[in-house]
PDB file of N, CA and C and ligand atoms in Angstrom:
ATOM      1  N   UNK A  16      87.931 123.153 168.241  1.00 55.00           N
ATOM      2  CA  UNK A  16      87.776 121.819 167.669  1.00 55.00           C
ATOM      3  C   UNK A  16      87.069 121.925 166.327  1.00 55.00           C
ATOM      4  N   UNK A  17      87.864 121.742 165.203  1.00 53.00           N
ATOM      5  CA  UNK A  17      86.766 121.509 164.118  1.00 53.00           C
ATOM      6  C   UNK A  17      87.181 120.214 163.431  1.00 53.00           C
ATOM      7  N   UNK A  18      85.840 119.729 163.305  1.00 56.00           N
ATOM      8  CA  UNK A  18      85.624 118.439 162.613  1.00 56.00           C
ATOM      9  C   UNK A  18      84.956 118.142 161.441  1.00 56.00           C
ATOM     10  N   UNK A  19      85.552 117.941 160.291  1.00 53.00           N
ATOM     11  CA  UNK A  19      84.615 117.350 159.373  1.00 53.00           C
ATOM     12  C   UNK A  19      84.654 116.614 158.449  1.00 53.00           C
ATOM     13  N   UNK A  20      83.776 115.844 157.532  1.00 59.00           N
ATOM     14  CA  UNK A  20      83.369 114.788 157.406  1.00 59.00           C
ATOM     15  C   UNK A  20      83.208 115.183 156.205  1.00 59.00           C
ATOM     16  N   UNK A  21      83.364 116.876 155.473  1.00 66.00           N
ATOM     17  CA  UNK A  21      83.403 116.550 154.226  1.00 66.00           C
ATOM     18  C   UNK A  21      84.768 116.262 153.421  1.00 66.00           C
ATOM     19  N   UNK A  22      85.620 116.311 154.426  1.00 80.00           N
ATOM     20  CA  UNK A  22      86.907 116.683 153.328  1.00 80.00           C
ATOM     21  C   UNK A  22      87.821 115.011 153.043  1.00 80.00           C
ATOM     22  N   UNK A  23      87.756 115.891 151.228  1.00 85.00           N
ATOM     23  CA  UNK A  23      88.354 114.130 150.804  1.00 85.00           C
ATOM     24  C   UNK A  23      89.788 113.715 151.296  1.00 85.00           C
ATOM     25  N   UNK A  24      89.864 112.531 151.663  1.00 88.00           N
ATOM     26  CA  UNK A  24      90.653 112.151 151.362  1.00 88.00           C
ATOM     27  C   UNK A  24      91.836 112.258 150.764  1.00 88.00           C
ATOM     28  N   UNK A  25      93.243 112.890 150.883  1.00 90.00           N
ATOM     29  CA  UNK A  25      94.048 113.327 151.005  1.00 90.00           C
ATOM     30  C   UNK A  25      94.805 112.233 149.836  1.00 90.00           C
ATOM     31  N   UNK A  26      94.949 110.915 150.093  1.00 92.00           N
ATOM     32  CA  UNK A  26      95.399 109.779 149.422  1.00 92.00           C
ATOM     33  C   UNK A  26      94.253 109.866 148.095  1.00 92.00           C
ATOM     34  N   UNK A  27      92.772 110.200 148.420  1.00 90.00           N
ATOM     35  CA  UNK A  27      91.991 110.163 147.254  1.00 90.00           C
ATOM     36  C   UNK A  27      92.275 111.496 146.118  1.00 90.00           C
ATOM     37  N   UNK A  28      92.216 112.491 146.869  1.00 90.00           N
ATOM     38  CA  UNK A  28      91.954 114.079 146.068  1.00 90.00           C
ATOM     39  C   UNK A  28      93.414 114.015 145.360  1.00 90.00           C
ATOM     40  N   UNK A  29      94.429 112.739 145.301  1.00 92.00           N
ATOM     41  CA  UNK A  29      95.994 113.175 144.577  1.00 92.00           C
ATOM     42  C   UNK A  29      95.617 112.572 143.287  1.00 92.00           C
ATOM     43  N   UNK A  30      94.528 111.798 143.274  1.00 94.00           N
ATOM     44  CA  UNK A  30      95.050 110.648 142.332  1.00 94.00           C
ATOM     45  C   UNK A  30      93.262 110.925 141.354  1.00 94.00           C
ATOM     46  N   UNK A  31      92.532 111.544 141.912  1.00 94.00           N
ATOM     47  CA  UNK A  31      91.171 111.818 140.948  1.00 94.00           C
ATOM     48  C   UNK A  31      91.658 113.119 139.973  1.00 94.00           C
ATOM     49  N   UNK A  32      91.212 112.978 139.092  1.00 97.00           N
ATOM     50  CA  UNK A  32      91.527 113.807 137.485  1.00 97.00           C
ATOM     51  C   UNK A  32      89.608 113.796 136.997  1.00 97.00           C
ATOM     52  N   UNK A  33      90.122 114.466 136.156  1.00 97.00           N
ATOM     53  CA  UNK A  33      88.494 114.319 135.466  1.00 97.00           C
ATOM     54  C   UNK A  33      88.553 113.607 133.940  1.00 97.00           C
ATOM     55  N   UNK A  34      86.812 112.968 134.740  1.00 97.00           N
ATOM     56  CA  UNK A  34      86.994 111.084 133.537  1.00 97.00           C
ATOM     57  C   UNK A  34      86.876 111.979 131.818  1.00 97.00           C
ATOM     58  N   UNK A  35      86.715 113.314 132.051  1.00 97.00           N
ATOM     59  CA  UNK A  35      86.862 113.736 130.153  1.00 97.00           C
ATOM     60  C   UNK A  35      87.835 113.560 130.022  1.00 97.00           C
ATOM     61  N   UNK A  36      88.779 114.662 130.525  1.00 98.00           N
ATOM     62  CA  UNK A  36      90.021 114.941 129.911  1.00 98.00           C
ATOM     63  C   UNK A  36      91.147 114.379 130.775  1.00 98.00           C
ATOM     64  N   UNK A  37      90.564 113.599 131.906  1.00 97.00           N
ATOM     65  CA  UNK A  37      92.083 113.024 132.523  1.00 97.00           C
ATOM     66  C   UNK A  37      93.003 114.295 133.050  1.00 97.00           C
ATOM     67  N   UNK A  38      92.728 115.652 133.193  1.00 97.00           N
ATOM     68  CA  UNK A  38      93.339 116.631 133.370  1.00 97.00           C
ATOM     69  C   UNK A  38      93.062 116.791 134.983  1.00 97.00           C
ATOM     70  N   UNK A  39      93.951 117.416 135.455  1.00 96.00           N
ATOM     71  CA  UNK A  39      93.787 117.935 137.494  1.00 96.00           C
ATOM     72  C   UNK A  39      92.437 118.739 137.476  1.00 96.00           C
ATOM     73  N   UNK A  40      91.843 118.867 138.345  1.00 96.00           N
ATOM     74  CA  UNK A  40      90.706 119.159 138.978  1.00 96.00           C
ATOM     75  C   UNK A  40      91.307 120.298 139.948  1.00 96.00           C
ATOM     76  N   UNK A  41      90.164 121.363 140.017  1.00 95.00           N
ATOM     77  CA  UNK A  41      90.915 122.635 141.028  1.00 95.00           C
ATOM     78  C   UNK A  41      89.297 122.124 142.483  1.00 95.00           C
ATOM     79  N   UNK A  42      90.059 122.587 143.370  1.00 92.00           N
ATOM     80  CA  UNK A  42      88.827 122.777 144.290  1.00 92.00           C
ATOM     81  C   UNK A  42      88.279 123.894 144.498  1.00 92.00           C
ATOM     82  N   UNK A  43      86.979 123.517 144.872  1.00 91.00           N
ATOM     83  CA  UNK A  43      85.850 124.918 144.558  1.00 91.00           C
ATOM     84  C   UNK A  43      85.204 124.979 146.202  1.00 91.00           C
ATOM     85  N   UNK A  44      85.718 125.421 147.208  1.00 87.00           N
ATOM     86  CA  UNK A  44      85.260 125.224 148.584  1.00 87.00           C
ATOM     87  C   UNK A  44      83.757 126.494 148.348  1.00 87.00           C
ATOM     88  N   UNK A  45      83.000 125.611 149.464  1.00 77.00           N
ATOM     89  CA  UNK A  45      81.893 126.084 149.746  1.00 77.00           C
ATOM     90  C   UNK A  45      81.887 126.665 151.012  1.00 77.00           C
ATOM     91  N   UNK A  46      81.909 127.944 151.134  1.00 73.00           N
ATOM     92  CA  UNK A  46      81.964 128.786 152.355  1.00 73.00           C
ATOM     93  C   UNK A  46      81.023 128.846 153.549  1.00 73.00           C
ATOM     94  N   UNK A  47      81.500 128.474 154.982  1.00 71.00           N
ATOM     95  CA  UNK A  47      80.315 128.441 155.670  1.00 71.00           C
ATOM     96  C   UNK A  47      79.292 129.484 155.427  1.00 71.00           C
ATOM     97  N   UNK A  48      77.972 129.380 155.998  1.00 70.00           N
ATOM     98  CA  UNK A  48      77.081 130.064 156.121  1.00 70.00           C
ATOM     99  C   UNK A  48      76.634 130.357 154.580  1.00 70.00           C
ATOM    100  N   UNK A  49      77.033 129.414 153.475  1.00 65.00           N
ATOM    101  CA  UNK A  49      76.091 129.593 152.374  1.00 65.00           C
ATOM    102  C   UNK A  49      75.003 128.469 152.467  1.00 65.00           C
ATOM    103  N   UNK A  50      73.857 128.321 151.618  1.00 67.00           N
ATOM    104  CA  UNK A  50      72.848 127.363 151.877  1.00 67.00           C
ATOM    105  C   UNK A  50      73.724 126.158 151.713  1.00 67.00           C
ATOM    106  N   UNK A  51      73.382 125.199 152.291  1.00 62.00           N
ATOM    107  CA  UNK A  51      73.965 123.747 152.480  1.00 62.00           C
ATOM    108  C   UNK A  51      75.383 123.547 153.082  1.00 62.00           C
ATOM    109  N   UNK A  52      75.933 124.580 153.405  1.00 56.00           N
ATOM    110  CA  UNK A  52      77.117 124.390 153.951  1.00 56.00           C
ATOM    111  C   UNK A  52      77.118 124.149 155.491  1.00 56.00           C
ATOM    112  N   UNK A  53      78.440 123.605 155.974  1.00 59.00           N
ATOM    113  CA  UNK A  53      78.402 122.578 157.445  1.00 59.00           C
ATOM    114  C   UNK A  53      79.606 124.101 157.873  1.00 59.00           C
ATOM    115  N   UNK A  54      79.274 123.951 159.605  1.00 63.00           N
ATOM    116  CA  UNK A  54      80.760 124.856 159.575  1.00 63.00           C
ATOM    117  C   UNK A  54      81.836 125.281 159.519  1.00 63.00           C
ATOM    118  N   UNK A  55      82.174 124.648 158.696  1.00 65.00           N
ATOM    119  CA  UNK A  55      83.476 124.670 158.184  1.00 65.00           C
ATOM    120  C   UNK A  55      83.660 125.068 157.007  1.00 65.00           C
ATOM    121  N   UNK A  56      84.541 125.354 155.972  1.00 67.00           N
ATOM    122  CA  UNK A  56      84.479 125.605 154.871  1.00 67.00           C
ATOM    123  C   UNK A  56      84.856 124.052 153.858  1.00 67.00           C
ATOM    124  N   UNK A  57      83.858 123.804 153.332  1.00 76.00           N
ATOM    125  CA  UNK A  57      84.385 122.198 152.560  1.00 76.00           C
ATOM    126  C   UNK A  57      84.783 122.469 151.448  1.00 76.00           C
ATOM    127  N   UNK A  58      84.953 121.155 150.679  1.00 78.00           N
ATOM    128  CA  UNK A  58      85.577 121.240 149.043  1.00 78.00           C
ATOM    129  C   UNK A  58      83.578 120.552 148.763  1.00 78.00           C
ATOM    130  N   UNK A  59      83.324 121.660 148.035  1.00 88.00           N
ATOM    131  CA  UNK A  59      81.363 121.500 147.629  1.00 88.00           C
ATOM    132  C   UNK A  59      81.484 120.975 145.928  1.00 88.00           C
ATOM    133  N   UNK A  60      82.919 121.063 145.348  1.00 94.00           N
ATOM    134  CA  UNK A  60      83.340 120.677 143.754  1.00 94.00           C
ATOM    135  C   UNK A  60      84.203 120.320 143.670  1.00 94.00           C
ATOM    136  N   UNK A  61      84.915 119.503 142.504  1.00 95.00           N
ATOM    137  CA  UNK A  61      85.656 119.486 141.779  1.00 95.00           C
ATOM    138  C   UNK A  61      85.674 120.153 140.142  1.00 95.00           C
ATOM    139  N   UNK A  62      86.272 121.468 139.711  1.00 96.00           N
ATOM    140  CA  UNK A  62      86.212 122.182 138.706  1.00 96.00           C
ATOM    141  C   UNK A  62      87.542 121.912 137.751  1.00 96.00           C
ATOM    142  N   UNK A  63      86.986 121.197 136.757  1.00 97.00           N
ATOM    143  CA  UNK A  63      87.886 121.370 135.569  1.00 97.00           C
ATOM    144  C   UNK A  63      87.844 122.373 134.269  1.00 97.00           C
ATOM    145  N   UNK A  64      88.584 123.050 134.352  1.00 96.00           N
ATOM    146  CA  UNK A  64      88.574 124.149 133.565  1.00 96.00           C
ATOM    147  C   UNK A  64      88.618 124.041 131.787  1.00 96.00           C
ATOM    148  N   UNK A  65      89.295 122.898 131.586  1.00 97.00           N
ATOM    149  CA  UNK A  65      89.123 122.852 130.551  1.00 97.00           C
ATOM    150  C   UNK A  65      87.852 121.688 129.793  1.00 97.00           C
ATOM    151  N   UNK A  66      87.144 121.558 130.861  1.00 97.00           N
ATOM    152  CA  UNK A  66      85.747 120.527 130.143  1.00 97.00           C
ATOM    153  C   UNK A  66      84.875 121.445 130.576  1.00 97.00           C
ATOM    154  N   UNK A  67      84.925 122.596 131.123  1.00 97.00           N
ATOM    155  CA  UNK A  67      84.037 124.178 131.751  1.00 97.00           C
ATOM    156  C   UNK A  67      82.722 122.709 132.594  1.00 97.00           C
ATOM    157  N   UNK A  68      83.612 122.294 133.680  1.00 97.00           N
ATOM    158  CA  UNK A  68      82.526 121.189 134.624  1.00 97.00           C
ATOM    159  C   UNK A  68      83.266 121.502 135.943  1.00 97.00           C
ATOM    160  N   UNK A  69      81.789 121.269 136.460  1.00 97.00           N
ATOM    161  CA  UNK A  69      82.045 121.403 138.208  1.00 97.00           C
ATOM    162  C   UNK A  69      81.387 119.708 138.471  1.00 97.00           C
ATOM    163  N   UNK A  70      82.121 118.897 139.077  1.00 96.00           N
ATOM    164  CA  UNK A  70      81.811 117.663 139.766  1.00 96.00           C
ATOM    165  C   UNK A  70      81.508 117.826 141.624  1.00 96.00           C
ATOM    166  N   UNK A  71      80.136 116.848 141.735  1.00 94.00           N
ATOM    167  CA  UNK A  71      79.871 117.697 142.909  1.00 94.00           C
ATOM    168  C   UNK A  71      80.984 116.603 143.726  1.00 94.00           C
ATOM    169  N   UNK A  72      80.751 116.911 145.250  1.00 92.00           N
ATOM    170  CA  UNK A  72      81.895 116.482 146.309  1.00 92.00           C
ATOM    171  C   UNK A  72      80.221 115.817 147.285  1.00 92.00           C
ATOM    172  N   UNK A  73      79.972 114.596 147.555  1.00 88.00           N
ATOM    173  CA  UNK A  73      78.941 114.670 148.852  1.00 88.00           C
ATOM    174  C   UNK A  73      79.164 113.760 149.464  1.00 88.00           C
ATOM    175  N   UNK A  74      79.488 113.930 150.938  1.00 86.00           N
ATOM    176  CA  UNK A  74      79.716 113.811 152.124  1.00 86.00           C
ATOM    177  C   UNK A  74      81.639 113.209 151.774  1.00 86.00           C
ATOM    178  N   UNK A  75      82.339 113.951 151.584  1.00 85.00           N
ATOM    179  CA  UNK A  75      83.688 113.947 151.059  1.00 85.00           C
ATOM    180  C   UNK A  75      83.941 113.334 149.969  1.00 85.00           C
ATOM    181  N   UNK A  76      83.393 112.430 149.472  1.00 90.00           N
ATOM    182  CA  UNK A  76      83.395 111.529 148.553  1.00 90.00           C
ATOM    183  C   UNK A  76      83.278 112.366 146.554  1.00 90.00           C
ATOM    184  N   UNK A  77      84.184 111.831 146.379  1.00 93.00           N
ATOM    185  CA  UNK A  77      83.758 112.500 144.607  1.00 93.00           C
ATOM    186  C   UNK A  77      82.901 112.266 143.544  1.00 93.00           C
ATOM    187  N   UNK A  78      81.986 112.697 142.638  1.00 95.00           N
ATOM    188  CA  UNK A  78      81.129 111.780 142.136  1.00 95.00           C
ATOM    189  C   UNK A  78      81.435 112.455 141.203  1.00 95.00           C
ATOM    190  N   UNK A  79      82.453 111.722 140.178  1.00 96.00           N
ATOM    191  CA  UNK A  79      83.152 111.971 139.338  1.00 96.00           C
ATOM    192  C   UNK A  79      82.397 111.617 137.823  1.00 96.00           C
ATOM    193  N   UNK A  80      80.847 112.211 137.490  1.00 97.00           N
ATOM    194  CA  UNK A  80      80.228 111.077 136.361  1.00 97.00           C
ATOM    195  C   UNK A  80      79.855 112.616 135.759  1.00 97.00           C
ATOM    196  N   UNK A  81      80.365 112.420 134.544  1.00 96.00           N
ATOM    197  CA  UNK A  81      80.351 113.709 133.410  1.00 96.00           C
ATOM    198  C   UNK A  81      78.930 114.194 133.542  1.00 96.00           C
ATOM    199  N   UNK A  82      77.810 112.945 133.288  1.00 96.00           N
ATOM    200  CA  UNK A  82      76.174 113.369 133.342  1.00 96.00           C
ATOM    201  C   UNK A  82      75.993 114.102 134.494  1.00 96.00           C
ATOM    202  N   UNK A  83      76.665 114.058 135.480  1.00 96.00           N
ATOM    203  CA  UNK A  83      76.091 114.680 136.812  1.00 96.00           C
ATOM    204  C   UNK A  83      76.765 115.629 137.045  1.00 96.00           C
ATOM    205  N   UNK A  84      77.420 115.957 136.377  1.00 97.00           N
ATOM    206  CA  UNK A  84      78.551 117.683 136.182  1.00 97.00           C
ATOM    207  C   UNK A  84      77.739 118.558 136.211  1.00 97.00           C
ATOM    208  N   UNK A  85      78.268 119.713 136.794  1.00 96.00           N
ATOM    209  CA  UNK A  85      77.202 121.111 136.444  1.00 96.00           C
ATOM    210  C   UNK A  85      78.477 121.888 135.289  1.00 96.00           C
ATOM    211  N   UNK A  86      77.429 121.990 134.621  1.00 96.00           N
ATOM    212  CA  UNK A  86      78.235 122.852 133.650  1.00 96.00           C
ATOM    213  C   UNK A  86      78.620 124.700 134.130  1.00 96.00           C
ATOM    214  N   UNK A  87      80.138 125.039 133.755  1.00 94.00           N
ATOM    215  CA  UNK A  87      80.628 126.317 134.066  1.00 94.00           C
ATOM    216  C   UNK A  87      80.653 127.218 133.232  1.00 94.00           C
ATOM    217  N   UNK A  88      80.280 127.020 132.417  1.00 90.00           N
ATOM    218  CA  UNK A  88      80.118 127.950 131.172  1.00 90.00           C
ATOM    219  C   UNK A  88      79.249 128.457 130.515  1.00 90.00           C
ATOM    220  N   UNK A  89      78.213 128.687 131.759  1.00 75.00           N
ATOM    221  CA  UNK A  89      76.874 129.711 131.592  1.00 75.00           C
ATOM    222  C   UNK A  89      75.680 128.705 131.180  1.00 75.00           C
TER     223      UNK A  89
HETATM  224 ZN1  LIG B  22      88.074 117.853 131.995  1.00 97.64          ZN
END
């Protein structure tokens, strides 16, 4: 039985882009047994490659706000 509660929305994760560039978003799963992870393996980002941003994912939900991006490019 696995259950969880982080994963988006299927109808949601088609239609979110990132609010810079309006470009697709890759997922960045967070592997069980790293700190904060549930047991399962979740989607812990949304990574757009060409704004070098990781958008976090919490409790499935996207929080799609440029200020709250972690930046990927060191
Ligand atoms: Zn972008």
């Amino acid at each position: 039985m696995s259950h969880s509660q982080q994963t988006i929305e299927p109808w949601l994760r088609g239609i979110i882009r990132c609010p810079q560039c309006k470009g697709e978003l890759a997922d960045v799963e967070r592997a069980a047994g790293e700190p904060g992870a549930t047991d399962d393996a979740e989607v812990a980002e949304l990574r757009c490659d060409t704004c070098h941003l990781a958008y976090p994912v919490e409790g499935g939900v996207p929080v799609l706000l440029v200020d709250l991006a972690r930046r990927t490019d060191g």
